Each structure stands twice: as structure tokens, then as C-alpha cells.
Amino acid sequence: MIKFLRKENINKNIIYFSSMVISVILFIWGFFFKDAFESSTNKSLAFITSNFSWFYMVLMIGFFVFCLYLLFSKYGNIKLGSDDSKPEFSNLSWFAMLFSAGIGIGLVFWGVAEPLTHFMSPLGEDGGTASAKIFALKKSFLHWGISAWACYASLALSIAYMHFRKGKPALISSLLIPLIGEKAAKGIIGKVVDILTIFATIAGIVTSLGLGTLQINSGLNYLFNIPNSKIVQVVIIAIITVLFLISASTGVKKGIKILSNGNMLLAVLLLLAAIVIGPTKDMILNLFTGLKAYPGALLSQINIFVSGSWYEQWTLFYWGWWIAWAPFVAIFIARVSKGRTIREFILGVLFVPAGFCLIWFSVFGTLGFNVDSAVAMEAIKEVETALFVIFNQYHLGSILSVLAILLLFTFFITSADSATFVLAMIASNGDNKPSTSKKIILGVIQSLLTIALLFAGGLKMIQTASIIMALPFSIIMLANLVAFLKELKSSEKVENSSLTCRIKDFFSLKSKTNN
């Protein structure tokens, strides 16, 4: 004990100790003083939505422009690692881990619920019409498409570059070295940044775990009449906590990789089953309808001063959620992306998972569009059960529901194990092989905070947490864009090839892996 409390050990673990203390305080506040906790978070949310919603919009546009610039820039062929480094994982495993870490439970939770809600209650027009369907598709595509993945890619690329090519710790504070210098990045400023990173990560993953718990409980209640209660939700969290801690403890190349591959397989199986059972032709038509409207949705972000309860409930929530998820997803994506070029990285992270998401929302959205309006209105009364209510209207829908619950479990585990791994890395000053004890303690903390938020206010409180924690971290992300471009320009002496050659490289790019 005395050895543990020595000054050098405390300094070495200051991020870890600080995170534990603040997490315990938040848990006690949210669990035992939930009225005061809810009041404070609601006031914080109102302040952010009134004053900073435009800032979130600007950031999301900036991430997309940043990725497009690097994709076609002269820096596209620079490797994330030494010039002769090779990728650790095959493309399939890489995509599976990107997908499982970057989207997780939300895809199943909102796959039917969001497009159906927009379809029945579109902003400023009548529900259930052809125009409402276009609105539903373009907004779902906007919230789950390229914008989210640009947020992840811009941060993950910087981490991978600084860690694998420059040999810096895999920490968000390392990204600020080009701006503030290495001494400051390793000092108090860097420590504050890394502590904020941990709490942004916890806010993002708690949002996802909370959504998953609510939907798993609702699905079990709908299918098997298991009570929809806080006690059952705590039991669900406890069971899955044990499972994701086992996975996280085995490391990236074993448990996390295997579970991510299995998770991706199950997601594809559910998608294919829905395509076969549902109105396939309408799904294809809706996909192209959504793709046609999607560019307009992307351009609509330029109107950064949009406001109102609809945008706060939907678009602002998603932008806050993606920013809150960004640190953990980015560090994890960086960890599994060594040896890829900048151009290959952006192509893989920006377009492949986003494309899968657009197909997913077209398929499951169509399942909702094609039911009777009375059933649709019943489904969206409680978004946690919308998926199961809609599945029940189709032949073999009960099989789809069972598959969906299994997928929720696997998404829950893969999101939480990768988050736990990343949290332990940050708490260990960027160590790629953090101790098992730190993984277990930090994994338990995120589960306890999920329970606290569920008791404090359910779905609304969960959504609020992600938006609030995203604000301080969004400032760090903005600084990262500037710092990374500065580092590239000062460190990389690259021949400035013509734009035609870069576009040719873009279309002729072939991934090289050692698996």
C-alpha cells in the first residue's frame, strides 16, 4: 500500500486516479441525488443548445472538409507507421472492428425507430406522405452517414499518425504537441485533456450502453413478458459487464477481434433476413431515394443557425453523441490501423461503414414505412420497442426479433470491451497493453454510471449526458485539426503531384495487408 502511494506512482497514475474519483462522485450524485442531478444537467443542456448548437454544426462540416482535403492531398500516400510497415489485420477484420466500435447498439436501436418517427411526424409537413418518406430517409442518412464517420476519421487519423509514425503515446494530449510543445502536452495541460477524454468517452459509451439496456429489456418484455423494470436492467448490465470484461482482458488480437467479426456476421445476417422477409423492391427504391436527397441534407448543415426542439432532440443529440464517442472510437480505430496509408485509411473509415449504415436504414426504415399507419403510430410511442412492434407485422418476424436481441447483446459487448480497452490505455499514459486490473475497474465504472443515468432519468438523461460532455471535448478536436495539418506540413516533405494523379491514385487504390 505504501509503495502504491509513493509520489512517483501517484504522478504516473494521476489520470487514472482523477478519473476514478470524479466517476465515483458522479455516480453518487446521479444515483442518490437524482433530482438535483437531473436539474443541473437540464440547465447545462439548455445553456449549450441556446449558445453552442451552431458550433457543433460548424465542427461537423469541418471534419468532413478536413477528410476530403487529406483524401485528395499530396499527403495521401503517407503511411501510418514506418514506410515499410504493413497492416496488422485483414480488411474484413479491420472493417468489422471499425463498425463494431464506431456504431454499436445505436444502429439496432434507431434502425426502425428513427426513420419511422420522421416518416410519421416530419418537421413542418404532414406525416405518412411521399414527401415525409424523403424527409425521413435524408435525415436518417444525415445523422448516421458520412458526417459521423468524418468525426471519427479526423481524430483517429491524427492519433494513428502521431503514435505509429512519430512514436508519441496514443493519447489525445499527444495531438496537441505541434501547437503547445511536448513539455506542455506531458504536463498539466495534457493531463487535463486526457482526463476530459476519459469523461467524453464514458459519456459516449454510457449513452450507447443505456440505449442497449433499455431496448434489450423492452425486447425481452415484448417477446417473453419479462418485466420492464430497473431491476431487470441492472441484471442485464451486470451480465454483460462480466462478458465484456472477459473480452477486453484478452486483448485486441483475441477477444475483441473475434467478437467483432462475429458481431459483423450477425449484423449482416439480420440485414439479409430483413431484406428477404420484407418488401425488397421498396427497400432498393428507398435506398436510391435517400441517396438522391442525401447531398441536399449534407448541404443543409451550412445553415449553422438552425434551432428549435426538433433539432435539439435529433441533430444536436447526434452531433454531441458522435463527438462524445470520438475519443474512444478514434483511439481504438488508430490502434488497429497501423501500416495503412492516409488515403486508404480515409476511404476505409469514411465510406465503408457509412455505406453500410445507409443500407441498414433503407432496409429497416422501409419495414416501418410499409405497415399500417395505426401500427406505425403505436410503434413510435416507445422507441425502445419500435423494432419489435414492426417485426411482429412480418412473416417470421419473431425470428428477426430474436436475432435483433442477440445482436444487441453482441453490440453491447463489442462496444463496451473496446471502450474499456481504450479507457485503460488512456489511464496508462497511452500504453498499448494496459493492465487487466485497470480494464476491470474502468469497465465496472462505466457500467455503474450507466445504471446511475438510467435511474436518474432514463433515455432523456442518457441523451443529455452525451451532448454536455461533447462541448469541452469539441474544442480539443478543433485544435487537433489545426495541429495535425501543421505537423504534416512541417514534417512530411512530399512531392506535390497534380490533382489528376491524386484522383487516379484514389480510384486505383488497392489495400495491402499481411493477413
Short mmCIF file of C-alpha atoms in Angstrom, two decimals:
data_model
loop_
_atom_site.label_atom_id
_atom_site.label_comp_id
_atom_site.label_asym_id
_atom_site.label_seq_id
_atom_site.Cartn_x
_atom_site.Cartn_y
_atom_site.Cartn_z
CA MET A 1 0.00 0.00 0.00
CA ILE A 2 2.83 2.40 0.93
CA LYS A 3 4.56 1.61 -2.37
CA PHE A 4 1.31 2.29 -4.23
CA LEU A 5 1.00 5.72 -2.61
CA ARG A 6 4.53 6.85 -3.42
CA LYS A 7 4.79 10.18 -5.22
CA GLU A 8 6.16 8.69 -8.43
CA ASN A 9 3.29 6.19 -8.63
CA ILE A 10 0.70 8.88 -7.99
CA ASN A 11 2.22 11.10 -10.70
CA LYS A 12 2.32 8.20 -13.11
CA ASN A 13 -1.33 7.34 -12.46
CA ILE A 14 -2.74 10.83 -11.96
CA ILE A 15 -5.14 10.43 -14.93
CA TYR A 16 -6.33 7.09 -13.60
CA PHE A 17 -6.81 8.29 -10.00
CA SER A 18 -8.54 11.52 -11.04
CA SER A 19 -10.93 9.67 -13.33
CA MET A 20 -11.84 7.20 -10.61
CA VAL A 21 -12.54 9.90 -8.03
CA ILE A 22 -14.67 12.04 -10.38
CA SER A 23 -16.55 8.95 -11.62
CA VAL A 24 -17.42 7.91 -8.07
CA ILE A 25 -18.67 11.44 -7.31
CA LEU A 26 -20.84 11.43 -10.45
CA PHE A 27 -22.23 8.00 -9.60
CA ILE A 28 -23.17 9.05 -6.05
CA TRP A 29 -24.69 12.30 -7.33
CA GLY A 30 -26.73 10.65 -10.10
CA PHE A 31 -27.85 7.61 -8.09
CA PHE A 32 -28.58 9.09 -4.66
CA PHE A 33 -29.41 12.71 -5.52
CA LYS A 34 -31.11 12.21 -8.85
CA ASP A 35 -33.42 15.26 -8.65
CA ALA A 36 -30.51 17.65 -8.15
CA PHE A 37 -28.50 15.78 -10.79
CA GLU A 38 -31.34 15.98 -13.32
CA SER A 39 -31.92 19.67 -12.63
CA SER A 40 -28.25 20.54 -13.10
CA THR A 41 -27.86 18.54 -16.31
CA ASN A 42 -31.05 20.03 -17.79
CA LYS A 43 -29.79 23.55 -17.09
CA SER A 44 -26.46 22.69 -18.69
CA LEU A 45 -28.23 21.26 -21.73
CA ALA A 46 -30.39 24.36 -22.12
CA PHE A 47 -27.30 26.58 -21.97
CA ILE A 48 -25.47 24.51 -24.61
CA THR A 49 -28.39 24.27 -27.02
CA SER A 50 -29.05 28.00 -26.74
CA ASN A 51 -25.46 29.11 -27.23
CA PHE A 52 -23.39 26.41 -28.91
CA SER A 53 -25.56 24.44 -31.33
CA TRP A 54 -24.04 26.44 -34.19
CA PHE A 55 -20.56 25.40 -33.02
CA TYR A 56 -21.48 21.70 -33.25
CA MET A 57 -22.73 22.29 -36.80
CA VAL A 58 -19.51 24.06 -37.82
CA LEU A 59 -17.40 21.27 -36.37
CA MET A 60 -19.23 18.51 -38.22
CA ILE A 61 -18.83 20.38 -41.51
CA GLY A 62 -15.16 20.97 -40.68
CA PHE A 63 -14.48 17.27 -40.06
CA PHE A 64 -15.92 16.33 -43.46
CA VAL A 65 -13.97 19.04 -45.33
CA PHE A 66 -10.79 18.05 -43.45
CA CYS A 67 -11.12 14.39 -44.53
CA LEU A 68 -11.87 15.28 -48.15
CA TYR A 69 -8.85 17.58 -48.27
CA LEU A 70 -6.49 14.88 -46.98
CA LEU A 71 -8.04 12.25 -49.23
CA PHE A 72 -7.00 14.14 -52.37
CA SER A 73 -3.96 15.91 -50.93
CA LYS A 74 -0.30 15.21 -51.61
CA TYR A 75 -0.13 13.53 -48.19
CA GLY A 76 -2.43 10.67 -49.20
CA ASN A 77 0.32 8.06 -49.65
CA ILE A 78 1.98 8.66 -46.27
CA LYS A 79 1.81 5.56 -44.10
CA LEU A 80 0.57 5.43 -40.54
CA GLY A 81 3.82 3.92 -39.35
CA SER A 82 7.22 3.48 -40.93
CA ASP A 83 7.39 3.47 -44.72
CA ASP A 84 7.74 -0.32 -44.81
CA SER A 85 5.06 -1.12 -42.20
CA LYS A 86 2.16 -3.43 -43.05
CA PRO A 87 -1.41 -3.61 -41.66
CA GLU A 88 -1.89 -5.93 -38.69
CA PHE A 89 -5.40 -7.00 -39.70
CA SER A 90 -7.10 -8.12 -42.89
CA ASN A 91 -9.58 -5.71 -44.47
CA LEU A 92 -12.51 -7.82 -43.27
CA SER A 93 -11.37 -7.84 -39.63
CA TRP A 94 -10.47 -4.16 -39.87
CA PHE A 95 -13.90 -3.19 -41.20
CA ALA A 96 -15.60 -5.38 -38.58
CA MET A 97 -13.74 -3.65 -35.74
CA LEU A 98 -14.39 -0.20 -37.22
CA PHE A 99 -18.07 -0.99 -37.49
CA SER A 100 -18.47 -2.59 -34.05
CA ALA A 101 -16.62 0.18 -32.22
CA GLY A 102 -17.98 3.10 -34.23
CA ILE A 103 -21.70 2.38 -34.37
CA GLY A 104 -22.62 -0.27 -31.86
CA ILE A 105 -26.03 -0.60 -30.30
CA GLY A 106 -27.43 2.62 -31.77
CA LEU A 107 -27.80 1.06 -35.21
CA VAL A 108 -30.23 -1.56 -33.91
CA PHE A 109 -31.96 0.86 -31.53
CA TRP A 110 -32.68 3.52 -34.16
CA GLY A 111 -32.77 1.39 -37.35
CA VAL A 112 -36.57 1.31 -37.41
CA ALA A 113 -37.39 3.93 -34.78
CA GLU A 114 -35.73 6.99 -36.33
CA PRO A 115 -36.90 6.81 -39.96
CA LEU A 116 -40.39 5.73 -38.83
CA THR A 117 -40.63 8.62 -36.36
CA HIS A 118 -39.56 11.11 -39.04
CA PHE A 119 -42.00 9.50 -41.51
CA MET A 120 -44.99 9.77 -39.20
CA SER A 121 -44.04 13.15 -37.69
CA PRO A 122 -41.87 15.06 -40.19
CA LEU A 123 -40.77 18.60 -39.45
CA GLY A 124 -43.21 21.13 -40.90
CA GLU A 125 -45.34 18.78 -43.02
CA ASP A 126 -47.93 16.00 -42.92
CA GLY A 127 -46.86 12.53 -41.92
CA GLY A 128 -47.20 9.35 -43.95
CA THR A 129 -46.72 11.03 -47.33
CA ALA A 130 -44.16 10.54 -50.11
CA SER A 131 -42.56 13.83 -49.07
CA ALA A 132 -42.39 12.63 -45.45
CA LYS A 133 -40.62 9.47 -46.61
CA ILE A 134 -37.93 11.55 -48.35
CA PHE A 135 -37.56 13.66 -45.20
CA ALA A 136 -37.21 10.52 -43.06
CA LEU A 137 -34.57 8.98 -45.29
CA LYS A 138 -32.43 12.08 -45.77
CA LYS A 139 -32.39 12.93 -42.06
CA SER A 140 -31.56 9.35 -41.07
CA PHE A 141 -28.79 9.33 -43.69
CA LEU A 142 -27.50 12.68 -42.44
CA HIS A 143 -27.36 11.55 -38.82
CA TRP A 144 -25.77 8.14 -39.48
CA GLY A 145 -23.76 8.67 -42.64
CA ILE A 146 -20.52 10.35 -43.60
CA SER A 147 -20.77 13.13 -41.00
CA ALA A 148 -20.43 10.73 -38.08
CA TRP A 149 -17.54 8.85 -39.66
CA ALA A 150 -15.75 12.07 -40.64
CA CYS A 151 -15.82 12.99 -36.95
CA TYR A 152 -14.16 9.67 -36.08
CA ALA A 153 -11.74 9.63 -39.01
CA SER A 154 -10.31 13.10 -38.46
CA LEU A 155 -9.35 12.32 -34.87
CA ALA A 156 -8.33 8.69 -35.41
CA LEU A 157 -6.05 9.62 -38.31
CA SER A 158 -4.20 12.15 -36.17
CA ILE A 159 -3.74 9.65 -33.34
CA ALA A 160 -2.51 6.89 -35.66
CA TYR A 161 -0.06 9.28 -37.34
CA MET A 162 1.36 10.69 -34.09
CA HIS A 163 1.57 7.28 -32.44
CA PHE A 164 2.81 4.98 -35.19
CA ARG A 165 4.80 7.43 -37.33
CA LYS A 166 6.05 9.85 -34.68
CA GLY A 167 6.31 7.45 -31.75
CA LYS A 168 4.18 9.51 -29.37
CA PRO A 169 1.82 7.98 -26.78
CA ALA A 170 -1.65 7.04 -28.09
CA LEU A 171 -3.25 9.88 -26.19
CA ILE A 172 -5.34 12.86 -27.23
CA SER A 173 -2.83 15.12 -25.46
CA SER A 174 -0.15 13.95 -27.91
CA LEU A 175 -2.11 15.53 -30.75
CA LEU A 176 -1.54 18.99 -29.31
CA ILE A 177 2.26 18.73 -29.34
CA PRO A 178 2.59 20.69 -32.65
CA LEU A 179 0.64 23.56 -31.04
CA ILE A 180 1.77 23.65 -27.39
CA GLY A 181 5.00 21.66 -27.39
CA GLU A 182 5.86 18.30 -25.87
CA LYS A 183 6.56 19.62 -22.38
CA ALA A 184 3.10 21.20 -22.05
CA ALA A 185 1.42 18.15 -23.61
CA LYS A 186 3.01 15.95 -20.95
CA GLY A 187 2.31 18.48 -18.20
CA ILE A 188 -0.83 19.75 -16.53
CA ILE A 189 -2.48 20.82 -19.80
CA GLY A 190 -2.02 17.37 -21.27
CA LYS A 191 -3.29 15.68 -18.10
CA VAL A 192 -6.46 17.82 -18.13
CA VAL A 193 -7.01 16.96 -21.80
CA ASP A 194 -6.65 13.24 -21.14
CA ILE A 195 -8.99 13.35 -18.15
CA LEU A 196 -11.58 15.16 -20.31
CA THR A 197 -11.02 12.45 -22.92
CA ILE A 198 -11.90 9.77 -20.40
CA PHE A 199 -15.15 11.51 -19.47
CA ALA A 200 -16.13 12.22 -23.05
CA THR A 201 -15.51 8.53 -23.71
CA ILE A 202 -17.56 7.45 -20.72
CA ALA A 203 -20.42 9.79 -21.74
CA GLY A 204 -20.45 8.36 -25.26
CA ILE A 205 -20.30 4.71 -24.25
CA VAL A 206 -22.80 5.16 -21.40
CA THR A 207 -25.25 6.61 -23.94
CA SER A 208 -24.87 3.53 -26.10
CA LEU A 209 -25.00 1.07 -23.20
CA GLY A 210 -28.06 2.79 -21.80
CA LEU A 211 -29.89 2.60 -25.12
CA GLY A 212 -28.95 -1.05 -25.48
CA THR A 213 -30.11 -1.93 -21.97
CA LEU A 214 -33.46 -0.23 -22.49
CA GLN A 215 -34.02 -1.99 -25.81
CA ILE A 216 -32.90 -5.43 -24.63
CA ASN A 217 -35.27 -5.16 -21.66
CA SER A 218 -38.10 -3.93 -23.90
CA GLY A 219 -37.49 -6.73 -26.39
CA LEU A 220 -37.48 -9.40 -23.67
CA ASN A 221 -40.67 -7.88 -22.27
CA TYR A 222 -42.36 -7.78 -25.68
CA LEU A 223 -41.34 -11.31 -26.66
CA PHE A 224 -41.22 -13.21 -23.35
CA ASN A 225 -43.15 -10.96 -20.92
CA ILE A 226 -40.05 -10.40 -18.75
CA PRO A 227 -40.77 -7.32 -16.58
CA ASN A 228 -39.62 -3.97 -17.94
CA SER A 229 -38.04 -2.67 -14.75
CA LYS A 230 -34.90 -1.11 -13.31
CA ILE A 231 -34.04 -4.38 -11.54
CA VAL A 232 -34.03 -6.32 -14.82
CA GLN A 233 -31.97 -3.57 -16.45
CA VAL A 234 -29.37 -3.78 -13.68
CA VAL A 235 -29.22 -7.57 -14.13
CA ILE A 236 -28.72 -7.14 -17.90
CA ILE A 237 -25.89 -4.66 -17.32
CA ALA A 238 -24.28 -6.93 -14.72
CA ILE A 239 -24.31 -9.99 -17.01
CA ILE A 240 -22.91 -8.11 -19.99
CA THR A 241 -20.30 -6.35 -17.84
CA VAL A 242 -18.82 -9.73 -16.94
CA LEU A 243 -18.77 -10.74 -20.61
CA PHE A 244 -17.19 -7.56 -21.98
CA LEU A 245 -14.57 -7.54 -19.22
CA ILE A 246 -13.54 -11.06 -20.20
CA SER A 247 -13.28 -9.94 -23.85
CA ALA A 248 -11.37 -6.73 -23.02
CA SER A 249 -8.94 -8.63 -20.80
CA THR A 250 -7.89 -10.94 -23.66
CA GLY A 251 -6.73 -8.01 -25.83
CA VAL A 252 -7.36 -6.71 -29.34
CA LYS A 253 -5.98 -9.64 -31.32
CA LYS A 254 -8.02 -12.26 -29.48
CA GLY A 255 -11.36 -11.50 -27.80
CA ILE A 256 -12.09 -8.10 -29.37
CA LYS A 257 -11.17 -9.20 -32.90
CA ILE A 258 -13.12 -12.48 -32.68
CA LEU A 259 -16.21 -10.85 -31.18
CA SER A 260 -16.13 -8.01 -33.74
CA ASN A 261 -16.01 -10.49 -36.62
CA GLY A 262 -18.88 -12.49 -35.10
CA ASN A 263 -20.83 -9.31 -34.44
CA MET A 264 -20.44 -8.16 -38.04
CA LEU A 265 -21.58 -11.58 -39.28
CA LEU A 266 -24.69 -11.42 -37.10
CA ALA A 267 -25.48 -7.87 -38.28
CA VAL A 268 -25.22 -8.95 -41.93
CA LEU A 269 -27.41 -11.99 -41.19
CA LEU A 270 -30.13 -9.80 -39.64
CA LEU A 271 -29.90 -7.38 -42.56
CA LEU A 272 -30.20 -10.15 -45.16
CA ALA A 273 -33.11 -11.75 -43.28
CA ALA A 274 -34.94 -8.40 -43.23
CA ILE A 275 -34.33 -7.96 -46.97
CA VAL A 276 -35.71 -11.44 -47.75
CA ILE A 277 -38.73 -11.18 -45.44
CA GLY A 278 -39.60 -7.54 -46.19
CA PRO A 279 -40.56 -5.62 -49.36
CA THR A 280 -37.21 -5.94 -51.16
CA LYS A 281 -38.12 -3.78 -54.16
CA ASP A 282 -39.27 -0.91 -51.94
CA MET A 283 -36.05 -1.17 -49.94
CA ILE A 284 -33.95 -0.72 -53.07
CA LEU A 285 -36.09 2.18 -54.28
CA ASN A 286 -35.90 3.87 -50.88
CA LEU A 287 -32.13 3.48 -50.81
CA PHE A 288 -31.80 5.37 -54.08
CA THR A 289 -34.40 7.92 -52.97
CA GLY A 290 -32.39 8.58 -49.83
CA LEU A 291 -29.10 8.77 -51.75
CA LYS A 292 -30.63 11.30 -54.12
CA ALA A 293 -31.77 13.51 -51.21
CA TYR A 294 -28.60 12.98 -49.16
CA PRO A 295 -26.38 15.68 -50.79
CA GLY A 296 -29.07 18.25 -50.00
CA ALA A 297 -29.10 17.10 -46.38
CA LEU A 298 -25.30 17.48 -46.18
CA LEU A 299 -25.50 20.98 -47.67
CA SER A 300 -28.26 21.90 -45.19
CA GLN A 301 -25.62 21.81 -42.44
CA ILE A 302 -24.23 25.05 -43.85
CA ASN A 303 -27.22 26.76 -42.23
CA ILE A 304 -25.49 26.66 -38.86
CA PHE A 305 -28.07 28.76 -37.03
CA VAL A 306 -30.95 26.29 -37.27
CA SER A 307 -32.76 25.96 -33.97
CA GLY A 308 -35.84 24.51 -32.37
CA SER A 309 -36.80 21.48 -30.29
CA TRP A 310 -36.66 19.10 -33.27
CA TYR A 311 -33.00 19.90 -33.99
CA GLU A 312 -32.15 19.72 -30.29
CA GLN A 313 -33.80 16.30 -29.96
CA TRP A 314 -32.31 14.85 -33.13
CA THR A 315 -29.44 16.54 -34.98
CA LEU A 316 -27.80 18.20 -31.98
CA PHE A 317 -28.11 14.98 -29.97
CA TYR A 318 -26.36 13.03 -32.73
CA TRP A 319 -23.58 15.56 -33.20
CA GLY A 320 -22.98 15.55 -29.46
CA TRP A 321 -23.10 11.76 -29.37
CA TRP A 322 -20.58 11.37 -32.21
CA ILE A 323 -18.21 13.90 -30.65
CA ALA A 324 -18.50 12.18 -27.26
CA TRP A 325 -17.85 8.81 -28.90
CA ALA A 326 -14.97 10.18 -30.97
CA PRO A 327 -12.09 9.84 -28.45
CA PHE A 328 -12.66 6.18 -27.65
CA VAL A 329 -13.57 5.21 -31.22
CA ALA A 330 -10.66 7.23 -32.61
CA ILE A 331 -8.06 5.71 -30.28
CA PHE A 332 -9.42 2.23 -30.99
CA ILE A 333 -9.51 2.78 -34.77
CA ALA A 334 -5.97 4.18 -34.63
CA ARG A 335 -4.82 1.15 -32.64
CA VAL A 336 -6.00 -1.27 -35.38
CA SER A 337 -4.91 0.84 -38.40
CA LYS A 338 -1.12 0.69 -38.30
CA GLY A 339 0.52 0.35 -41.72
CA ARG A 340 -2.29 1.84 -43.82
CA THR A 341 -1.82 4.97 -45.88
CA ILE A 342 -3.70 8.17 -45.09
CA ARG A 343 -5.74 7.78 -48.27
CA GLU A 344 -6.54 4.13 -47.59
CA PHE A 345 -7.45 4.98 -44.00
CA ILE A 346 -9.90 7.71 -45.00
CA LEU A 347 -11.50 5.56 -47.67
CA GLY A 348 -11.96 2.69 -45.23
CA VAL A 349 -13.13 4.68 -42.23
CA LEU A 350 -15.21 7.31 -44.01
CA PHE A 351 -17.08 5.42 -46.71
CA VAL A 352 -17.32 1.68 -45.98
CA PRO A 353 -19.08 1.81 -42.57
CA ALA A 354 -21.16 4.84 -43.63
CA GLY A 355 -22.33 2.96 -46.74
CA PHE A 356 -23.41 0.01 -44.59
CA CYS A 357 -25.35 2.36 -42.31
CA LEU A 358 -27.23 3.91 -45.25
CA ILE A 359 -28.23 0.46 -46.49
CA TRP A 360 -29.28 -0.51 -42.96
CA PHE A 361 -31.59 2.49 -42.54
CA SER A 362 -33.08 1.98 -46.01
CA VAL A 363 -33.92 -1.65 -45.21
CA PHE A 364 -35.26 -1.24 -41.68
CA GLY A 365 -36.85 2.12 -42.41
CA THR A 366 -38.80 0.50 -45.25
CA LEU A 367 -40.07 -2.19 -42.89
CA GLY A 368 -41.60 0.62 -40.86
CA PHE A 369 -42.89 2.64 -43.82
CA ASN A 370 -44.86 -0.31 -45.19
CA VAL A 371 -47.02 -1.15 -42.18
CA ASP A 372 -50.45 0.23 -41.39
CA SER A 373 -50.37 3.80 -40.04
CA ALA A 374 -52.08 2.73 -36.78
CA VAL A 375 -49.33 0.16 -36.17
CA ALA A 376 -46.67 2.74 -37.05
CA MET A 377 -48.08 5.24 -34.54
CA GLU A 378 -48.20 2.52 -31.89
CA ALA A 379 -44.57 1.60 -32.62
CA ILE A 380 -43.16 5.09 -32.17
CA LYS A 381 -44.91 5.68 -28.84
CA GLU A 382 -41.96 3.93 -27.21
CA VAL A 383 -38.84 3.93 -29.36
CA GLU A 384 -37.34 1.08 -27.30
CA THR A 385 -39.98 -1.35 -28.62
CA ALA A 386 -40.50 0.11 -32.13
CA LEU A 387 -38.24 -2.50 -33.72
CA PHE A 388 -40.15 -5.43 -32.21
CA VAL A 389 -43.59 -3.98 -32.94
CA ILE A 390 -42.68 -3.60 -36.62
CA PHE A 391 -41.03 -7.04 -36.86
CA ASN A 392 -44.23 -8.53 -35.50
CA GLN A 393 -46.08 -7.40 -38.65
CA TYR A 394 -43.96 -9.60 -40.93
CA HIS A 395 -43.74 -13.30 -41.61
CA LEU A 396 -41.09 -14.88 -39.35
CA GLY A 397 -40.87 -11.57 -37.52
CA SER A 398 -40.30 -13.35 -34.21
CA ILE A 399 -37.07 -14.81 -35.63
CA LEU A 400 -35.94 -11.31 -36.60
CA SER A 401 -36.70 -10.13 -33.06
CA VAL A 402 -34.62 -12.90 -31.50
CA LEU A 403 -31.75 -12.13 -33.89
CA ALA A 404 -32.03 -8.44 -33.00
CA ILE A 405 -31.77 -9.17 -29.27
CA LEU A 406 -28.71 -11.36 -29.87
CA LEU A 407 -27.17 -8.57 -31.96
CA LEU A 408 -27.89 -6.06 -29.20
CA PHE A 409 -26.02 -8.30 -26.77
CA THR A 410 -23.02 -8.65 -29.08
CA PHE A 411 -23.00 -4.92 -29.92
CA PHE A 412 -23.20 -4.18 -26.21
CA ILE A 413 -20.18 -6.40 -25.56
CA THR A 414 -18.06 -5.22 -28.52
CA SER A 415 -18.73 -1.52 -27.83
CA ALA A 416 -18.00 -1.88 -24.13
CA ASP A 417 -14.91 -4.07 -24.48
CA SER A 418 -13.26 -1.73 -26.99
CA ALA A 419 -14.20 1.29 -24.84
CA THR A 420 -12.81 -0.40 -21.74
CA PHE A 421 -9.58 -1.20 -23.57
CA VAL A 422 -9.23 2.42 -24.70
CA LEU A 423 -10.06 3.85 -21.27
CA ALA A 424 -7.36 1.66 -19.76
CA MET A 425 -4.89 2.80 -22.45
CA ILE A 426 -5.55 6.47 -21.63
CA ALA A 427 -5.33 5.81 -17.89
CA SER A 428 -1.99 4.05 -18.53
CA ASN A 429 -0.50 7.06 -20.37
CA GLY A 430 -1.07 5.56 -23.82
CA ASP A 431 0.24 2.05 -23.14
CA ASN A 432 -0.98 -0.32 -25.89
CA LYS A 433 -1.09 -3.15 -23.36
CA PRO A 434 -2.80 -1.75 -20.25
CA SER A 435 -3.09 -3.85 -17.13
CA THR A 436 -6.08 -6.13 -16.63
CA SER A 437 -6.84 -4.52 -13.26
CA LYS A 438 -7.33 -1.10 -14.87
CA LYS A 439 -9.58 -2.60 -17.55
CA ILE A 440 -11.75 -4.24 -14.90
CA ILE A 441 -12.03 -1.15 -12.68
CA LEU A 442 -12.78 1.23 -15.57
CA GLY A 443 -15.21 -1.25 -17.12
CA VAL A 444 -17.12 -1.51 -13.86
CA ILE A 445 -17.16 2.30 -13.55
CA GLN A 446 -18.79 2.79 -16.96
CA SER A 447 -21.42 0.16 -16.09
CA LEU A 448 -22.15 1.85 -12.74
CA LEU A 449 -22.54 5.24 -14.44
CA THR A 450 -24.93 3.67 -16.96
CA ILE A 451 -27.04 2.41 -14.05
CA ALA A 452 -26.91 5.86 -12.40
CA LEU A 453 -28.16 7.61 -15.55
CA LEU A 454 -30.92 5.05 -16.07
CA PHE A 455 -32.13 5.67 -12.51
CA ALA A 456 -31.71 9.44 -12.83
CA GLY A 457 -33.83 9.93 -15.92
CA GLY A 458 -33.79 7.09 -18.43
CA LEU A 459 -33.41 7.78 -22.15
CA LYS A 460 -33.62 11.57 -21.87
CA MET A 461 -30.87 11.73 -19.25
CA ILE A 462 -28.68 9.42 -21.32
CA GLN A 463 -29.02 11.67 -24.37
CA THR A 464 -28.36 14.77 -22.29
CA ALA A 465 -25.11 13.37 -20.90
CA SER A 466 -23.56 12.91 -24.34
CA ILE A 467 -24.39 16.45 -25.50
CA ILE A 468 -22.98 18.06 -22.35
CA MET A 469 -19.70 16.13 -22.33
CA ALA A 470 -19.19 16.73 -26.05
CA LEU A 471 -18.76 20.50 -25.62
CA PRO A 472 -15.36 20.64 -23.84
CA PHE A 473 -14.01 17.86 -26.00
CA SER A 474 -15.18 19.50 -29.22
CA ILE A 475 -12.77 22.37 -28.53
CA ILE A 476 -9.92 19.86 -28.26
CA MET A 477 -11.00 18.28 -31.56
CA LEU A 478 -10.94 21.65 -33.29
CA ALA A 479 -7.41 22.28 -32.00
CA ASN A 480 -6.42 18.85 -33.29
CA LEU A 481 -7.35 19.73 -36.89
CA VAL A 482 -5.03 22.73 -36.80
CA ALA A 483 -2.23 20.82 -35.05
CA PHE A 484 -2.31 17.86 -37.43
CA LEU A 485 -2.13 20.00 -40.56
CA LYS A 486 0.74 21.95 -39.01
CA GLU A 487 2.59 18.71 -38.23
CA LEU A 488 2.11 17.33 -41.75
CA LYS A 489 3.37 20.50 -43.40
CA SER A 490 6.44 20.75 -41.17
CA SER A 491 7.40 17.05 -41.03
CA GLU A 492 6.45 15.48 -44.37
CA LYS A 493 8.41 16.51 -47.43
CA VAL A 494 6.14 15.11 -50.13
CA GLU A 495 6.26 15.79 -53.85
CA ASN A 496 3.25 17.87 -54.82
CA SER A 497 1.72 15.71 -57.57
CA SER A 498 -1.08 17.01 -59.77
CA LEU A 499 -4.71 16.69 -58.74
CA THR A 500 -5.24 14.37 -61.72
CA CYS A 501 -2.62 11.96 -60.35
CA ARG A 502 -4.17 12.06 -56.90
CA ILE A 503 -7.62 11.28 -58.29
CA LYS A 504 -6.07 8.42 -60.26
CA ASP A 505 -4.49 7.14 -57.02
CA PHE A 506 -7.90 7.41 -55.36
CA PHE A 507 -9.58 5.12 -57.87
CA SER A 508 -6.69 2.70 -58.29
CA LEU A 509 -6.01 2.24 -54.57
CA LYS A 510 -5.67 -1.39 -53.53
CA SER A 511 -5.28 -2.35 -49.91
CA LYS A 512 -2.21 -4.39 -48.99
CA THR A 513 -2.40 -6.49 -45.86
CA ASN A 514 -0.28 -9.19 -44.33
CA ASN A 515 -3.26 -11.36 -43.42
#
